Structure formats: C-alpha cells, structure tokens
C-alpha cells in the first residue's frame, strides 16, 4: 500500500534527520575508513568458516552453563521457545526490540500457545496497538505521525486528545514499566556474540536490555548464526560501527554483556537459554549471497533509499527486513509470496551502497537476486503481468486516476 502524503513527509523527515546525525557522527571519527575495515574484516573472518566458529561459541556457552539449542527455521525457533517456557512453567514474558524476533514471528507463535508476550520497546508496543509491523530496524514506528499515534491511543485507551510527544511517550511507557517490574522471563534478540568467550551483547539507547537481564529470572536469547565475531576486540569494532550508523552516536548508550547465569546473591538471570537460528542463512551463503550476511541491521540504507522514502516499511509485503537490504535477503529468508516482490522494490539509485558501513554491494546483489528469480519463475507469469501493465499504462484515463488516488491521499 502506498502511504499517504503526510506519512511520506514523515518518512522524508526521518531520512533527513537520521542521515544528518549519521554523517556528523562519522565525520568526527578519526580514521573512519580503518574502523569500517576492522568491522568488515571481523564479520568476513567468521563467515569464512561459520560452522567451526559456531561450534566454538557453543562450547564456550555450555562451559558457562548456558543451555544451547539449534533452530533450523522459524518454526523450529518458536517451538524451542515455547517448549523452554513450558519447562520453566511460565506463561508470560517480555521481549526486546530485535528484527530476528519479528523474522520468526514470535508474537504470533506466543499468542497461538496462550503465552502473553509483551514488547518492552515503546515503538514495538505502539506498532502492536496500531496493528502495524515495525517499519525500520531502529525506528520501528518512525513512519507514524504524532496525530496517528494520538489517534491510536485515544481509540485503544480512551486518553484525552493530545499531540504532545512527551505526554504520548510517557502514556505508552507506563504499562510497560509495570510489566517490567512483574516480569520473570525475557525473550531477547542478541545483537552480537563473541565466539572466543561466549559473551552475548545487546545494545540500546534506553536501557531496556539491561533492565530485562537484571530483573528476569529466566532469559531466552535468540541469535542469528551470522551475528558472531571471533573475539571481544572484533566485537568492539562492530559495536562502534553499529552505533555510528544506526543512531549517529560514537557508542550505544547501553551495551549489555551476558555470559553466564547470575549467582543467587546478585541480580541477573538464574537460567540462560540460547537458540541459534539458521532460518535459511546457510542457503543464502550457498546461493552466493554471503556478502549480504555482513549486514548488522543498522538501518542506514533504508533512510537514504528513495523507494523506502515513498513506501515506508509497510510497502515491503509485511517483511521484517525492509529497505534495500530487505530486497536482497527477504526473497531468500521468507515464503516466496512475501519475500520475492521485495527484490523489485529498487530504483537503482545506489545510495544504499554509499551509506552502508559494511560495504555490502547492495545494488549488485539486488540485480543478482532478480536474475535468480527470473530463472525460477515461469516466463508465462511474467508475460501475464507485463500484459496487464501494458494495458493499464496505455490507457491514461485508467492509469492517471489510479496513481492520483494513491498519491494524493
Ligand atoms: S545493508 Fe548495510 S546499511 Fe543496510 S542495514 Fe545492513 S549494514 Fe546497515
């Protein structure tokens, strides 16, 4: 669906603000290119022999009393989460903001199994209230206007009409604070892990991960298999590059390190369970798209993309991986009806590659993805779509009202 003009204006503003913050932050880094190269090398180094690195991570994690589980796909990951929760005897949990949790659709799986799963990030919570999916890896509701947020809260909670952003933010936070104080179990997407030490890193700017790992008695960590680094030193480069490109800051405000369950005398989880999620990432490498797995989900390529600016995250067929990198990986990660159309949401501007700190050749990979899909799709289907398009475009009386109706909403 094409967003209305007000939402497109919001997306445009989001793009300008985040790009300016990112450019200014990178400009202050001495030897920025060397830092990017360190991060790229850190990722390429583990991808070159991922099975051996994962084996080492598993060994390190087990030596710290972490219960390690393996999920081949999203269904598997959800099954392991639900099974672990049943074994722990818990029926509710809080989750952090992480694209991997959206990728496996953990909220849906929890609901189907009568588990109450609440997102602690106000953006995710708002998206849930507004019946939307997060549209950006860092700014999940960056596309929503203050008016839309206010309307959602007025409708759901009957709050008095207000357009004060601070008031709206504290209104959303209030029930989440209460839920946090009650929580026993946290389901957390992990940003990075260090293979050598079995350390899991979670980053944010509001302290949600630190609160969750401090208060929850049981923690279920989800890690996608490529988000690993060989050493803590390698992790350091990835953390800095992420913070600079995602938030325009030299470092995240909070970096939570988790290695082992806490002893009874101090705060922290009593049990830690780790689910290592493949979900077609091995296929991505086998099919020659391995460089896409350098992605650290900083979202920088999204806000510079002219297509994303027009259609927002909602235009990407409800995929959790939106924007230019979504066009590369969604066709390989998701069911074909959800993922494949994304490969065609690209206008060849090349801005994404320039913005990507991990130097992923996104335009080349999108072209390669289209070539791969063209080989797999029956040519008849293409012919049918082109014939519909030809008929529509050659009849201005049909074509222009259709475009106007969508653009002027
Ligand atoms: S492709 Fe690059 S810019 Fe885009 S989210 Fe991944 S790391 Fe960030």
Short mmCIF file of C-alpha atoms and ligand atoms in Angstrom, two decimals:
data_model
loop_
_atom_site.label_atom_id
_atom_site.label_comp_id
_atom_site.label_asym_id
_atom_site.label_seq_id
_atom_site.Cartn_x
_atom_site.Cartn_y
_atom_site.Cartn_z
CA UNK A 1 0.00 0.00 0.00
CA UNK A 2 1.32 3.47 -0.85
CA UNK A 3 1.39 5.66 2.29
CA UNK A 4 -0.46 8.97 2.27
CA UNK A 5 1.28 12.29 1.76
CA UNK A 6 1.60 13.06 5.48
CA UNK A 7 3.32 9.72 6.14
CA UNK A 8 5.64 10.23 3.18
CA UNK A 9 6.54 13.62 4.60
CA UNK A 10 7.31 11.95 7.96
CA UNK A 11 9.49 9.35 6.23
CA UNK A 12 11.32 12.11 4.36
CA UNK A 13 11.97 13.94 7.64
CA UNK A 14 13.13 10.74 9.32
CA UNK A 15 15.58 10.22 6.44
CA UNK A 16 16.96 13.77 6.68
CA UNK A 17 17.36 13.70 10.46
CA UNK A 18 19.00 10.28 10.67
CA UNK A 19 21.28 10.89 7.69
CA UNK A 20 22.46 14.23 9.11
CA UNK A 21 23.12 12.67 12.54
CA UNK A 22 24.98 9.73 10.99
CA UNK A 23 27.13 11.87 8.68
CA UNK A 24 28.04 14.23 11.53
CA UNK A 25 28.96 11.33 13.83
CA UNK A 26 31.13 9.61 11.22
CA UNK A 27 32.82 12.92 10.36
CA UNK A 28 34.06 13.13 13.96
CA UNK A 29 35.68 9.67 13.82
CA UNK A 30 39.41 9.73 13.28
CA UNK A 31 40.29 7.25 10.60
CA UNK A 32 36.70 6.21 9.91
CA UNK A 33 37.72 4.03 6.97
CA UNK A 34 40.04 1.94 9.16
CA UNK A 35 37.22 1.38 11.68
CA UNK A 36 34.86 0.22 8.91
CA UNK A 37 37.53 -2.11 7.55
CA UNK A 38 38.03 -3.61 11.03
CA UNK A 39 34.30 -4.31 11.29
CA UNK A 40 34.12 -5.79 7.78
CA UNK A 41 37.15 -7.96 8.47
CA UNK A 42 35.61 -9.10 11.79
CA UNK A 43 32.48 -10.28 10.01
CA UNK A 44 34.21 -11.80 6.95
CA UNK A 45 36.59 -13.68 9.23
CA UNK A 46 33.82 -15.63 10.94
CA UNK A 47 31.74 -16.10 7.79
CA UNK A 48 34.75 -17.76 6.11
CA UNK A 49 34.35 -20.71 8.50
CA UNK A 50 30.99 -20.27 10.18
CA UNK A 51 30.41 -23.91 11.28
CA UNK A 52 33.72 -24.02 13.18
CA UNK A 53 33.02 -20.64 14.80
CA UNK A 54 29.54 -21.68 15.88
CA UNK A 55 30.93 -24.88 17.34
CA UNK A 56 33.43 -22.86 19.38
CA UNK A 57 30.68 -20.48 20.53
CA UNK A 58 28.53 -23.40 21.60
CA UNK A 59 31.40 -24.90 23.57
CA UNK A 60 32.15 -21.60 25.31
CA UNK A 61 28.45 -21.02 26.10
CA UNK A 62 27.96 -24.52 27.52
CA UNK A 63 31.05 -24.10 29.70
CA UNK A 64 29.22 -21.11 31.26
CA UNK A 65 26.05 -23.14 31.96
CA UNK A 66 24.11 -21.75 29.02
CA UNK A 67 21.58 -24.18 27.59
CA UNK A 68 22.28 -24.16 23.80
CA UNK A 69 19.56 -25.10 21.30
CA UNK A 70 19.56 -25.12 17.50
CA UNK A 71 16.75 -23.96 15.22
CA UNK A 72 16.81 -24.71 11.51
CA UNK A 73 13.93 -22.42 10.71
CA UNK A 74 11.42 -20.02 12.24
CA UNK A 75 9.01 -22.78 13.19
CA UNK A 76 11.76 -24.62 14.99
CA UNK A 77 12.84 -21.49 16.84
CA UNK A 78 9.31 -20.83 18.07
CA UNK A 79 8.85 -24.47 19.07
CA UNK A 80 12.04 -24.31 21.17
CA UNK A 81 10.98 -21.03 22.83
CA UNK A 82 7.53 -22.37 23.73
CA UNK A 83 8.96 -25.68 24.92
CA UNK A 84 11.51 -23.89 27.12
CA UNK A 85 8.80 -21.67 28.60
CA UNK A 86 6.64 -24.72 29.36
CA UNK A 87 9.57 -26.43 31.06
CA UNK A 88 10.13 -23.29 33.13
CA UNK A 89 6.42 -23.19 33.99
CA UNK A 90 5.91 -19.60 32.79
CA UNK A 91 3.09 -18.23 30.67
CA UNK A 92 4.15 -14.64 30.12
CA UNK A 93 7.31 -12.85 29.04
CA UNK A 94 8.70 -9.56 27.85
CA UNK A 95 10.70 -9.21 24.65
CA UNK A 96 13.18 -6.66 23.41
CA UNK A 97 13.26 -4.87 20.07
CA UNK A 98 15.06 -7.04 17.56
CA UNK A 99 14.42 -7.88 13.87
CA UNK A 100 15.11 -11.58 14.46
CA UNK A 101 12.09 -11.81 16.77
CA UNK A 102 9.94 -10.26 14.02
CA UNK A 103 11.50 -12.55 11.43
CA UNK A 104 10.40 -15.69 13.26
CA UNK A 105 7.05 -14.06 14.20
CA UNK A 106 7.45 -14.94 17.84
CA UNK A 107 4.45 -12.78 18.85
CA UNK A 108 2.15 -14.82 16.68
CA UNK A 109 3.57 -18.13 17.97
CA UNK A 110 3.21 -16.96 21.58
CA UNK A 111 -0.41 -15.95 21.03
CA UNK A 112 -1.22 -19.29 19.42
CA UNK A 113 0.19 -21.03 22.52
CA UNK A 114 -1.63 -18.85 25.07
CA UNK A 115 1.57 -17.10 26.12
CA UNK A 116 1.37 -13.41 26.84
CA UNK A 117 4.35 -11.80 25.16
CA UNK A 118 4.75 -8.03 25.55
CA UNK A 119 7.30 -5.95 23.66
CA UNK A 120 9.17 -3.63 26.04
CA UNK A 121 10.19 -1.16 23.32
CA UNK A 122 7.51 1.57 23.18
CA UNK A 123 7.81 1.64 19.37
CA UNK A 124 7.06 -2.07 19.05
CA UNK A 125 4.26 -1.76 21.58
CA UNK A 126 2.74 1.11 19.61
CA UNK A 127 3.08 -0.85 16.37
CA UNK A 128 1.19 -3.70 18.05
CA UNK A 129 -1.55 -1.33 19.27
CA UNK A 130 -1.83 0.23 15.81
CA UNK A 131 -1.91 -3.22 14.12
CA UNK A 132 1.22 -2.43 12.15
CA UNK A 133 4.53 -4.17 11.73
CA UNK A 134 7.74 -2.33 12.68
CA UNK A 135 8.83 -0.45 9.55
CA UNK A 136 12.52 0.12 10.30
CA UNK A 137 15.14 -1.88 12.22
CA UNK A 138 15.98 1.05 14.53
CA UNK A 139 12.91 3.32 14.38
CA UNK A 140 10.02 0.82 14.32
CA UNK A 141 7.30 3.48 14.16
CA UNK A 142 9.37 6.27 12.60
CA UNK A 143 6.73 6.45 9.86
CA UNK A 144 3.86 7.22 12.25
CA UNK A 145 2.85 10.84 12.68
CA UNK A 146 2.10 12.29 16.12
CA UNK A 147 -1.54 12.53 15.00
CA UNK A 148 -1.64 8.83 14.10
CA UNK A 149 -0.09 7.84 17.45
CA UNK A 150 -2.52 10.06 19.33
CA UNK A 151 -5.48 8.65 17.40
CA UNK A 152 -4.39 5.07 18.19
CA UNK A 153 -4.10 5.78 21.91
CA UNK A 154 -7.40 7.67 22.00
CA UNK A 155 -9.11 4.73 20.33
CA UNK A 156 -7.45 1.96 22.37
CA UNK A 157 -7.20 3.57 25.79
CA UNK A 158 -9.63 6.48 25.52
CA UNK A 159 -6.98 9.01 26.55
CA UNK A 160 -7.85 12.71 26.17
CA UNK A 161 -6.88 14.24 22.85
CA UNK A 162 -3.23 15.37 22.96
CA UNK A 163 -0.46 15.88 20.42
CA UNK A 164 2.32 16.43 22.93
CA UNK A 165 5.05 13.87 22.04
CA UNK A 166 6.39 13.68 25.62
CA UNK A 167 2.95 13.06 27.02
CA UNK A 168 2.22 10.39 24.41
CA UNK A 169 5.58 8.69 25.07
CA UNK A 170 5.04 8.54 28.83
CA UNK A 171 1.49 7.25 28.31
CA UNK A 172 2.82 4.34 26.28
CA UNK A 173 5.68 3.69 28.72
CA UNK A 174 3.52 3.48 31.84
CA UNK A 175 2.02 -0.04 31.34
CA UNK A 176 5.41 -1.27 30.09
CA UNK A 177 7.12 -0.14 33.31
CA UNK A 178 4.54 -2.09 35.32
CA UNK A 179 5.02 -5.16 33.12
CA UNK A 180 8.80 -4.88 33.56
CA UNK A 181 8.53 -4.97 37.35
CA UNK A 182 6.40 -8.12 37.16
CA UNK A 183 8.49 -9.96 34.63
CA UNK A 184 10.11 -13.34 35.24
CA UNK A 185 11.10 -14.26 31.72
CA UNK A 186 12.67 -12.30 28.89
CA UNK A 187 12.95 -13.27 25.24
CA UNK A 188 15.84 -11.31 23.78
CA UNK A 189 17.28 -10.97 20.30
CA UNK A 190 21.08 -10.78 20.61
CA UNK A 191 22.99 -8.19 18.57
CA UNK A 192 26.41 -9.85 18.58
CA UNK A 193 28.23 -12.72 20.25
CA UNK A 194 31.91 -13.33 20.83
CA UNK A 195 32.94 -16.85 19.87
CA UNK A 196 36.09 -16.95 21.99
CA UNK A 197 34.46 -16.02 25.30
CA UNK A 198 30.81 -16.95 24.76
CA UNK A 199 29.74 -13.37 25.53
CA UNK A 200 26.40 -12.10 24.22
CA UNK A 201 25.98 -8.40 23.51
CA UNK A 202 22.73 -6.43 23.46
CA UNK A 203 22.65 -2.72 22.61
CA UNK A 204 20.08 0.01 23.03
CA UNK A 205 19.65 3.62 23.98
CA UNK A 206 17.05 3.31 26.71
CA UNK A 207 18.39 0.54 28.94
CA UNK A 208 15.66 -2.00 28.15
CA UNK A 209 18.06 -4.87 27.74
CA UNK A 210 19.88 -4.08 30.98
CA UNK A 211 16.52 -3.86 32.82
CA UNK A 212 15.33 -7.14 31.35
CA UNK A 213 18.52 -9.07 32.04
CA UNK A 214 18.69 -7.58 35.55
CA UNK A 215 15.10 -8.35 36.54
CA UNK A 216 14.12 -11.51 34.65
CA UNK A 217 14.87 -14.84 36.30
CA UNK A 218 14.96 -16.70 33.00
CA UNK A 219 16.38 -15.38 29.76
CA UNK A 220 15.86 -16.94 26.34
CA UNK A 221 18.38 -15.50 23.88
CA UNK A 222 17.92 -15.69 20.13
CA UNK A 223 20.97 -15.28 17.94
CA UNK A 224 21.04 -15.47 14.16
CA UNK A 225 24.06 -17.51 13.22
CA UNK A 226 25.94 -14.79 11.32
CA UNK A 227 25.92 -12.21 14.13
CA UNK A 228 29.09 -13.52 15.70
CA UNK A 229 32.64 -12.22 15.98
CA UNK A 230 35.78 -14.13 16.83
CA UNK A 231 36.91 -12.01 19.80
CA UNK A 232 35.77 -9.17 22.04
CA UNK A 233 38.18 -6.92 20.19
CA UNK A 234 36.37 -7.68 16.92
CA UNK A 235 33.05 -7.05 18.66
CA UNK A 236 34.28 -3.63 19.70
CA UNK A 237 34.60 -2.56 16.04
CA UNK A 238 31.13 -3.90 15.20
CA UNK A 239 29.55 -2.13 18.19
CA UNK A 240 31.11 1.22 17.24
CA UNK A 241 30.13 0.93 13.58
CA UNK A 242 26.59 -0.03 14.55
CA UNK A 243 26.18 2.91 16.95
CA UNK A 244 27.57 5.41 14.44
CA UNK A 245 25.40 4.23 11.56
CA UNK A 246 22.23 3.38 13.47
CA UNK A 247 21.99 6.26 15.94
CA UNK A 248 24.66 8.73 14.87
CA UNK A 249 26.47 8.24 18.20
CA UNK A 250 30.04 7.15 18.90
CA UNK A 251 28.75 4.35 21.15
CA UNK A 252 25.36 2.96 22.21
CA UNK A 253 24.04 4.46 25.46
CA UNK A 254 23.76 0.92 26.89
CA UNK A 255 25.77 -2.17 25.99
CA UNK A 256 24.72 -5.24 27.98
CA UNK A 257 27.13 -8.17 28.15
CA UNK A 258 25.76 -11.54 29.20
CA UNK A 259 27.88 -14.63 29.69
CA UNK A 260 26.52 -16.89 32.43
CA UNK A 261 23.62 -17.22 34.89
CA UNK A 262 23.95 -14.97 37.95
CA UNK A 263 24.69 -16.46 41.39
CA UNK A 264 21.81 -16.16 43.91
CA UNK A 265 23.31 -13.21 45.80
CA UNK A 266 23.25 -10.80 42.84
CA UNK A 267 20.66 -9.61 40.32
CA UNK A 268 20.51 -11.35 36.99
CA UNK A 269 19.00 -14.39 35.30
CA UNK A 270 19.17 -17.75 37.06
CA UNK A 271 18.94 -19.63 33.75
CA UNK A 272 20.04 -18.66 30.24
CA UNK A 273 18.86 -20.49 27.13
CA UNK A 274 20.36 -19.76 23.74
CA UNK A 275 18.57 -20.53 20.48
CA UNK A 276 20.90 -20.36 17.47
CA UNK A 277 18.74 -19.57 14.46
CA UNK A 278 19.74 -20.51 10.91
CA UNK A 279 16.43 -19.93 9.08
CA UNK A 280 17.90 -20.16 5.54
CA UNK A 281 21.09 -18.22 6.26
CA UNK A 282 23.14 -21.25 5.19
CA UNK A 283 21.21 -21.22 1.88
CA UNK A 284 21.99 -17.51 1.49
CA UNK A 285 25.69 -18.34 1.59
CA UNK A 286 25.34 -21.40 -0.62
CA UNK A 287 23.50 -19.35 -3.27
CA UNK A 288 26.27 -16.77 -3.50
CA UNK A 289 24.68 -14.00 -1.40
CA UNK A 290 27.07 -14.41 1.54
CA UNK A 291 28.14 -10.76 1.49
CA UNK A 292 24.59 -9.80 2.49
CA UNK A 293 25.29 -11.52 5.81
CA UNK A 294 27.77 -8.80 6.65
CA UNK A 295 24.67 -6.76 7.48
CA UNK A 296 24.50 -5.52 11.08
CA UNK A 297 20.92 -4.19 10.71
CA UNK A 298 21.88 -0.57 11.33
CA UNK A 299 19.12 0.69 9.02
CA UNK A 300 21.35 3.28 7.32
CA UNK A 301 20.49 2.03 3.82
CA UNK A 302 16.76 2.39 4.48
CA UNK A 303 16.59 6.10 5.15
CA UNK A 304 18.68 7.05 2.09
CA UNK A 305 16.61 4.90 -0.28
CA UNK A 306 14.19 6.86 -2.50
CA UNK A 307 11.85 3.87 -2.73
CA UNK A 308 11.73 3.37 1.05
CA UNK A 309 11.03 7.09 1.45
CA UNK A 310 7.94 6.71 -0.72
CA UNK A 311 6.55 3.42 0.54
CA UNK A 312 7.96 3.03 4.08
CA UNK A 313 8.38 -0.34 5.79
CA UNK A 314 4.72 -1.25 5.21
CA UNK A 315 5.34 -1.39 1.45
CA UNK A 316 7.66 -4.36 1.80
CA UNK A 317 5.00 -7.06 1.81
CA UNK A 318 4.97 -7.25 5.60
CA UNK A 319 8.55 -8.49 5.72
CA UNK A 320 10.59 -7.71 8.85
CA UNK A 321 13.56 -6.99 6.58
CA UNK A 322 12.62 -3.85 4.71
CA UNK A 323 14.60 -1.33 2.68
CA UNK A 324 17.40 -2.16 0.24
CA UNK A 325 18.93 -5.00 2.27
CA UNK A 326 15.44 -6.49 2.61
CA UNK A 327 15.27 -6.59 -1.21
CA UNK A 328 18.32 -8.85 -1.14
CA UNK A 329 17.61 -11.15 1.78
CA UNK A 330 13.81 -11.36 2.06
CA UNK A 331 13.39 -13.48 -1.09
CA UNK A 332 15.77 -15.99 0.48
CA UNK A 333 14.55 -15.82 4.07
CA UNK A 334 10.79 -15.72 3.66
CA UNK A 335 7.98 -17.56 1.93
CA UNK A 336 8.05 -16.68 -1.77
CA UNK A 337 4.79 -14.68 -1.77
CA UNK A 338 6.15 -12.40 0.98
CA UNK A 339 9.79 -12.18 0.01
CA UNK A 340 10.03 -12.20 -3.77
CA UNK A 341 8.21 -8.94 -4.58
CA UNK A 342 10.79 -7.09 -2.48
CA UNK A 343 13.54 -7.77 -5.00
CA UNK A 344 11.72 -5.45 -7.40
CA UNK A 345 11.47 -2.51 -4.95
CA UNK A 346 14.64 -0.80 -6.13
CA UNK A 347 15.16 2.23 -8.36
CA UNK A 348 18.92 1.77 -8.81
CA UNK A 349 19.90 4.98 -7.06
CA UNK A 350 22.96 3.33 -5.47
CA UNK A 351 22.55 5.49 -2.32
CA UNK A 352 22.31 2.34 -0.18
CA UNK A 353 25.78 1.12 -1.02
CA UNK A 354 27.28 4.53 -0.27
CA UNK A 355 25.55 4.60 3.15
CA UNK A 356 26.37 1.01 4.13
CA UNK A 357 29.24 0.93 6.64
CA UNK A 358 29.82 -2.78 5.92
CA UNK A 359 30.40 -2.05 2.23
CA UNK A 360 27.78 -4.53 1.06
CA UNK A 361 27.34 -4.26 -2.74
CA UNK A 362 23.55 -3.98 -2.34
CA UNK A 363 22.67 -2.91 -5.94
CA UNK A 364 24.71 -5.78 -7.41
CA UNK A 365 23.09 -8.26 -5.03
CA UNK A 366 19.61 -6.97 -5.92
CA UNK A 367 20.36 -7.48 -9.62
CA UNK A 368 21.68 -10.97 -8.88
CA UNK A 369 18.54 -11.70 -6.88
CA UNK A 370 16.32 -10.60 -9.79
CA UNK A 371 18.28 -12.79 -12.19
CA UNK A 372 17.87 -15.74 -9.83
CA UNK A 373 14.12 -15.15 -9.52
CA UNK A 374 13.70 -14.73 -13.27
CA UNK A 375 15.18 -18.19 -13.75
CA UNK A 376 12.84 -19.77 -11.20
CA UNK A 377 9.59 -18.08 -12.21
CA UNK A 378 7.67 -19.46 -15.18
CA UNK A 379 8.03 -16.92 -18.03
CA UNK A 380 4.27 -17.18 -18.59
CA UNK A 381 3.62 -15.42 -15.30
CA UNK A 382 5.89 -12.52 -16.24
CA UNK A 383 4.13 -12.24 -19.59
CA UNK A 384 0.76 -12.01 -17.85
CA UNK A 385 1.91 -9.18 -15.53
CA UNK A 386 3.52 -7.25 -18.41
CA UNK A 387 0.40 -7.56 -20.47
CA UNK A 388 -1.75 -6.15 -17.61
CA UNK A 389 0.77 -3.34 -17.10
CA UNK A 390 0.87 -2.55 -20.85
CA UNK A 391 -2.90 -2.33 -20.97
CA UNK A 392 -3.04 -0.07 -17.91
CA UNK A 393 -0.28 2.31 -18.97
CA UNK A 394 -1.63 2.70 -22.49
CA UNK A 395 -4.99 3.94 -21.16
CA UNK A 396 -4.33 7.31 -19.47
CA UNK A 397 -7.95 7.52 -18.34
CA UNK A 398 -7.41 4.42 -16.19
CA UNK A 399 -3.80 4.93 -15.26
CA UNK A 400 -3.72 8.55 -14.01
CA UNK A 401 -6.77 8.39 -11.72
CA UNK A 402 -5.27 5.25 -10.15
CA UNK A 403 -1.93 6.96 -9.46
CA UNK A 404 -3.58 10.21 -8.30
CA UNK A 405 -5.91 8.37 -5.96
CA UNK A 406 -2.96 6.71 -4.23
CA UNK A 407 -0.58 9.65 -4.16
CA UNK A 408 -2.97 12.37 -3.03
CA UNK A 409 -4.49 10.55 -0.07
S1 LIG B 1 22.88 -3.33 4.48
FE1 LIG B 1 24.44 -2.02 5.40
S2 LIG B 1 23.38 -0.07 5.73
FE2 LIG B 1 21.78 -1.58 5.36
S3 LIG B 1 21.16 -2.26 7.39
FE3 LIG B 1 22.77 -3.68 6.69
S4 LIG B 1 24.70 -2.86 7.45
FE4 LIG B 1 23.18 -1.23 7.64
#
